[in-house]
CSV table of C-alpha atoms in Angstrom, one decimal:
chain,number,residue,atom,x,y,z
A,75,TYR,CA,79.9,95.7,22.7
A,76,PHE,CA,79.4,99.1,25.1
A,77,ALA,CA,81.3,101.9,24.9
A,78,PRO,CA,82.8,102.1,28.8
A,79,THR,CA,81.1,105.3,29.3
A,80,ALA,CA,78.1,103.9,28.5
A,81,VAL,CA,78.3,100.9,31.1
A,82,GLN,CA,80.0,103.5,34.5
A,83,ASN,CA,76.7,105.7,33.5
A,84,ALA,CA,74.4,102.9,34.2
A,85,LEU,CA,76.2,102.0,37.1
A,86,LYS,CA,75.6,106.0,38.4
A,87,THR,CA,72.1,105.5,37.7
A,88,ALA,CA,71.5,101.7,38.8
A,89,ASN,CA,70.4,100.4,42.6
A,90,GLN,CA,73.8,101.1,44.6
A,91,THR,CA,71.9,98.8,47.7
A,92,THR,CA,72.1,95.8,44.9
A,93,ILE,CA,75.1,96.0,43.3
A,94,GLU,CA,76.5,95.7,47.0
A,95,ALA,CA,74.9,93.4,48.4
A,96,HIS,CA,76.3,91.1,45.2
A,97,LEU,CA,79.9,92.1,45.4
A,98,GLU,CA,79.1,91.2,49.1
A,99,SER,CA,77.1,87.6,48.1
A,100,ALA,CA,80.3,86.6,45.3
A,101,ALA,CA,81.4,83.9,45.8
A,102,GLU,CA,84.5,85.0,43.8
A,103,LYS,CA,85.4,88.0,45.8
A,104,LYS,CA,87.8,90.5,47.1
A,105,ASN,CA,87.7,92.8,50.1
A,106,ASP,CA,90.6,95.8,51.4
A,107,VAL,CA,91.0,98.1,54.2
A,108,THR,CA,92.2,100.9,52.8
A,109,GLU,CA,95.5,102.1,55.5
A,110,ASN,CA,96.8,105.3,57.3
A,111,ASN,CA,97.3,106.5,53.2
A,112,GLY,CA,94.0,105.7,52.1
A,113,ILE,CA,95.5,103.0,49.6
A,114,ALA,CA,94.4,99.8,49.7
A,115,GLN,CA,95.5,97.3,46.9
A,116,PHE,CA,94.6,93.9,45.7
A,117,ASP,CA,97.6,92.0,43.9
A,118,GLY,CA,97.9,88.8,41.8
A,119,LEU,CA,94.3,89.2,39.7
A,120,ASN,CA,93.8,87.3,36.6
A,121,TYR,CA,92.9,89.4,34.1
A,122,GLY,CA,89.5,91.1,33.5
A,123,LEU,CA,87.5,93.4,33.8
A,124,TYR,CA,87.1,94.3,37.6
A,125,LEU,CA,83.6,95.9,39.7
A,126,LEU,CA,84.7,97.8,42.9
A,127,ALA,CA,82.1,99.6,45.4
A,128,LYS,CA,82.1,100.3,48.7
A,129,SER,CA,82.4,98.0,52.1
A,130,ALA,CA,81.5,100.8,54.8
A,131,LEU,CA,82.4,105.2,54.8
A,132,PRO,CA,84.0,107.1,57.1
A,133,SER,CA,81.6,109.3,59.5
A,134,ASP,CA,82.7,113.0,58.1
A,135,ALA,CA,81.6,111.2,54.8
A,136,THR,CA,79.3,113.6,52.8
A,137,THR,CA,79.3,112.0,49.3
A,138,ASP,CA,78.9,108.4,48.2
A,139,LEU,CA,80.8,105.9,46.9
A,140,VAL,CA,79.1,104.7,43.5
A,141,PRO,CA,80.5,101.5,41.9
A,142,PHE,CA,83.1,101.9,39.6
A,143,LEU,CA,85.4,99.1,36.6
A,144,VAL,CA,88.0,98.6,36.4
A,145,SER,CA,90.4,96.5,33.5
A,146,VAL,CA,92.9,94.3,34.6
A,147,PRO,CA,95.3,95.3,31.6
A,148,MET,CA,94.3,99.0,30.8
A,149,TYR,CA,95.7,100.9,27.4
A,150,VAL,CA,97.6,104.2,29.5
A,151,GLU,CA,98.2,106.6,26.8
A,152,SER,CA,101.1,109.2,28.5
A,153,GLU,CA,104.2,111.9,26.4
A,154,SER,CA,106.5,108.6,25.7
A,155,GLY,CA,103.5,106.6,23.3
A,156,ALA,CA,100.9,103.9,24.8
A,157,ASP,CA,100.8,100.7,26.2
A,158,TRP,CA,99.1,98.2,28.7
A,159,THR,CA,99.8,98.3,32.0
A,160,SER,CA,98.6,95.7,34.8
A,161,THR,CA,99.7,97.9,37.4
A,162,VAL,CA,96.5,100.1,37.1
A,163,TYR,CA,95.4,102.7,39.8
A,164,ALA,CA,91.9,103.6,40.7
A,165,TYR,CA,91.3,107.1,42.3
A,166,PRO,CA,87.8,106.5,43.7
A,167,LYS,CA,86.9,110.1,45.3
A,168,VAL,CA,85.0,110.4,49.1
A,169,ARG,CA,84.6,113.4,50.4
A,170,THR,CA,84.4,114.4,54.0
A,171,ALA,CA,83.9,117.6,56.4
A,172,ASP,CA,82.2,117.6,60.1
A,173,ILE,CA,79.5,118.2,61.7
A,174,THR,CA,79.9,120.6,64.3
A,175,ILE,CA,77.7,120.8,67.3
A,176,SER,CA,77.5,124.4,69.6
A,177,LYS,CA,75.4,125.6,73.1
A,178,THR,CA,74.9,129.5,74.1
A,179,VAL,CA,72.8,130.3,76.2
A,180,ASP,CA,71.1,134.0,76.3
A,181,ASP,CA,69.0,135.8,79.6
A,182,GLN,CA,69.7,139.6,79.7
A,183,ASP,CA,69.3,139.3,84.1
A,184,SER,CA,72.8,136.8,84.6
A,185,THR,CA,75.7,138.1,85.5
A,186,THR,CA,79.1,137.8,83.8
A,187,TYR,CA,81.8,138.3,85.7
A,188,ALA,CA,85.8,139.2,84.2
A,189,ASN,CA,86.9,135.3,84.5
A,190,GLY,CA,83.6,134.7,81.8
A,191,ASP,CA,82.5,132.8,84.7
A,192,ILE,CA,78.2,134.0,83.9
A,193,TYR,CA,76.2,133.1,87.3
A,194,VAL,CA,72.2,132.9,87.8
A,195,ASN,CA,70.0,132.9,90.5
A,196,ALA,CA,67.5,130.0,91.7
A,197,GLY,CA,64.7,130.0,89.7
A,198,GLN,CA,66.0,132.0,86.7
A,199,THR,CA,64.4,130.9,84.1
A,200,LEU,CA,67.4,130.5,80.5
A,201,LYS,CA,66.6,130.4,77.3
A,202,TYR,CA,69.2,127.8,74.9
A,203,THR,CA,70.2,127.6,71.5
A,204,VAL,CA,71.5,124.8,70.0
A,205,THR,CA,73.1,125.2,66.7
A,206,THR,CA,74.2,121.9,64.5
A,207,THR,CA,76.2,122.6,61.3
A,208,ILE,CA,75.7,119.9,58.0
A,209,PRO,CA,78.5,120.8,56.3
A,210,ALA,CA,77.8,120.6,52.1
A,211,ALA,CA,78.8,117.2,50.1
A,212,ALA,CA,81.0,118.3,47.3
A,213,THR,CA,80.8,117.9,44.2
A,214,GLY,CA,81.8,114.9,42.7
A,215,ASN,CA,81.3,111.3,40.1
A,216,GLY,CA,78.9,110.4,43.6
A,217,SER,CA,76.4,110.9,45.4
A,218,ALA,CA,75.8,112.6,48.3
A,219,ASN,CA,75.6,110.6,51.7
A,220,GLU,CA,72.0,110.4,52.6
A,221,PHE,CA,71.2,110.2,56.5
A,222,THR,CA,69.2,107.6,57.7
A,223,SER,CA,69.3,108.6,61.2
A,224,PHE,CA,70.1,111.6,63.2
A,225,VAL,CA,69.3,112.5,66.6
A,226,ILE,CA,70.1,115.8,69.1
A,227,THR,CA,70.7,114.5,72.6
A,228,ASP,CA,70.5,117.9,75.2
A,229,THR,CA,71.4,117.0,79.5
A,230,ASN,CA,71.7,118.2,82.1
A,231,ALA,CA,74.2,117.0,84.6
A,232,GLY,CA,72.5,116.7,88.2
A,233,ASN,CA,68.6,117.4,87.2
A,234,THR,CA,69.7,121.8,87.8
A,235,LEU,CA,67.3,122.6,85.0
A,236,ASP,CA,64.0,122.2,84.1
A,237,ILE,CA,62.6,122.2,80.3
A,238,ASN,CA,59.8,123.7,79.8
A,239,GLN,CA,58.4,121.1,76.7
A,240,SER,CA,56.2,123.8,75.6
A,241,THR,CA,59.1,126.0,73.9
A,242,VAL,CA,60.9,124.0,72.7
A,243,GLU,CA,61.7,124.5,68.7
A,244,VAL,CA,63.5,122.8,65.5
A,245,MET,CA,64.4,124.4,62.8
A,246,LEU,CA,66.3,123.2,59.8
A,247,GLY,CA,67.0,127.1,58.4
A,248,GLU,CA,64.1,128.8,58.0
A,249,ASN,CA,61.6,125.6,58.0
A,250,GLU,CA,60.1,123.9,61.1
A,251,LEU,CA,61.5,120.3,61.7
A,252,GLU,CA,59.6,117.1,62.2
A,253,CYS,CA,61.1,115.7,64.5
A,254,THR,CA,59.5,112.8,68.0
A,255,PRO,CA,61.2,114.7,71.4
A,256,VAL,CA,61.4,113.0,74.7
A,257,TYR,CA,61.8,114.7,77.8
A,258,ASN,CA,62.8,112.3,81.2
A,259,GLY,CA,63.5,115.6,83.6
A,260,SER,CA,66.9,115.6,83.0
A,261,ILE,CA,67.8,114.4,79.0
A,262,LEU,CA,66.0,116.4,76.1
A,263,THR,CA,66.0,113.1,72.8
A,264,LEU,CA,65.1,114.7,69.2
A,265,THR,CA,65.0,112.2,66.8
A,266,LEU,CA,63.9,113.2,63.3
A,267,THR,CA,60.9,111.6,61.9
A,268,GLU,CA,60.9,109.8,58.1
A,269,ASN,CA,60.0,113.5,57.1
A,270,GLY,CA,62.4,114.7,58.9
A,271,LEU,CA,65.3,113.0,57.4
A,272,VAL,CA,63.1,113.5,53.5
A,273,ALA,CA,63.8,117.2,54.7
A,274,LEU,CA,67.0,117.3,55.5
A,275,ASN,CA,68.6,114.7,53.2
A,276,ASN,CA,67.3,117.2,50.4
A,277,GLY,CA,69.4,119.6,50.9
A,278,LEU,CA,72.9,118.3,51.2
A,279,SER,CA,73.8,120.1,48.2
A,280,GLN,CA,74.5,122.9,50.2
A,281,GLU,CA,75.5,123.4,53.7
A,282,GLN,CA,72.2,123.2,56.7
A,283,THR,CA,71.4,124.4,60.4
A,284,ILE,CA,69.8,122.1,63.1
A,285,THR,CA,68.7,125.1,65.3
A,286,VAL,CA,66.7,124.1,69.1
A,287,THR,CA,65.9,126.1,71.1
A,288,TYR,CA,64.1,126.3,74.2
A,289,ASP,CA,63.8,127.6,78.2
A,290,ALA,CA,64.7,125.9,81.1
A,291,THR,CA,64.2,127.1,84.4
A,292,VAL,CA,67.1,126.7,87.0
A,293,ALA,CA,66.4,124.5,90.0
A,294,THR,CA,64.4,126.2,93.4
A,295,ASP,CA,66.6,124.4,95.8
A,296,VAL,CA,70.1,124.3,93.7
A,297,PRO,CA,72.6,124.6,96.3
A,298,PHE,CA,75.1,127.3,97.0
A,299,SER,CA,78.2,128.0,94.5
A,300,THR,CA,76.7,125.3,91.9
A,301,GLU,CA,78.3,124.2,88.8
A,302,LEU,CA,75.1,123.7,86.1
A,303,THR,CA,76.8,121.6,83.1
A,304,ASN,CA,74.6,121.2,80.2
A,305,THR,CA,75.7,119.3,77.0
A,306,ALA,CA,74.2,118.6,74.2
A,307,LYS,CA,75.7,116.9,70.9
A,308,ALA,CA,74.0,114.8,68.1
A,309,THR,CA,74.7,111.0,66.9
A,310,TYR,CA,73.8,109.8,63.5
A,311,GLN,CA,74.4,107.2,61.0
A,312,ARG,CA,74.7,108.3,56.8
A,313,SER,CA,74.2,105.4,54.4
A,314,GLY,CA,76.4,103.4,54.1
A,315,MET,CA,78.2,103.7,58.1
A,316,THR,CA,78.4,100.8,59.9
A,317,ALA,CA,77.7,101.7,62.9
A,318,VAL,CA,76.2,105.5,64.1
A,319,ALA,CA,78.5,108.3,64.7
A,320,ASP,CA,78.4,111.3,67.8
A,321,THR,CA,79.6,114.6,67.4
A,322,ASP,CA,82.3,116.5,69.1
A,323,THR,CA,80.3,117.6,72.9
A,324,ALA,CA,79.1,121.2,72.8
A,325,ALA,CA,79.1,122.7,77.2
A,326,VAL,CA,77.7,125.5,78.5
A,327,GLU,CA,79.0,126.4,82.2
A,328,LEU,CA,77.2,128.2,84.6
A,329,TYR,CA,77.2,128.9,87.9
A,330,THR,CA,74.3,129.6,91.3
A,331,TYR,CA,73.9,131.2,94.1
A,332,GLY,CA,71.9,132.1,96.7
A,333,ILE,CA,72.2,135.0,99.9
A,334,ASP,CA,69.8,134.7,102.6
A,335,LEU,CA,68.5,138.5,104.0
A,336,THR,CA,67.6,139.1,106.8
A,337,LYS,CA,66.6,142.8,107.4
A,338,THR,CA,65.8,143.9,111.5
A,339,LEU,CA,64.8,147.4,112.7
A,340,SER,CA,66.1,148.7,116.1
């Protein structure tokens, strides 16, 4: 005989991947997907002790769902008395929060007009900042849902900007974050290494910020009145997710103009 709390505590400390793999390969199993109200219903169950675990987590889940046990029927105490019930309600809590991303440009030589448009010159060097905010994993029965991959992609349309790769800096809070940078002249891809993922996963209990900064030079041959569209997004996968997910796209739009002046003396 084991007390119910002892069994549940053992489940929390067990290898969750092994438990879920066992459930997926079990000869007798029932699968269901939660509907719009977050409810999955299993009918016609025989009396017994049932082990439940997630099949997949939503992309914004910050906590993992620890497998748990439910007995059918269950002995329930209430104000009207205590009795066995065959209709059992379980309320596993998976906490969710969105990862957000923003992008800004800073240069004292730019001109900002009343309508908010920012104009830059051909050959001008700009400083970009991309900020990705990872929300804290709320406390609860589940453990923090760790990242298995994390990539930040920065794209400039039409090759109108040239990123100075030596100026690229990636920080997690106040510490440098290890990643692998790849730049093809148009797209800068920053992929967190295994060590980078460890650093990120070690701080999931609190809100974290990944900051990317770099210098980029406006092409010298950009045409008159060109819109420079520069976007960034983060692509990631957490444990328990069946596919990668993307954040919303952050964009910075700049405009160029050029004037040729000829001065003569007569």
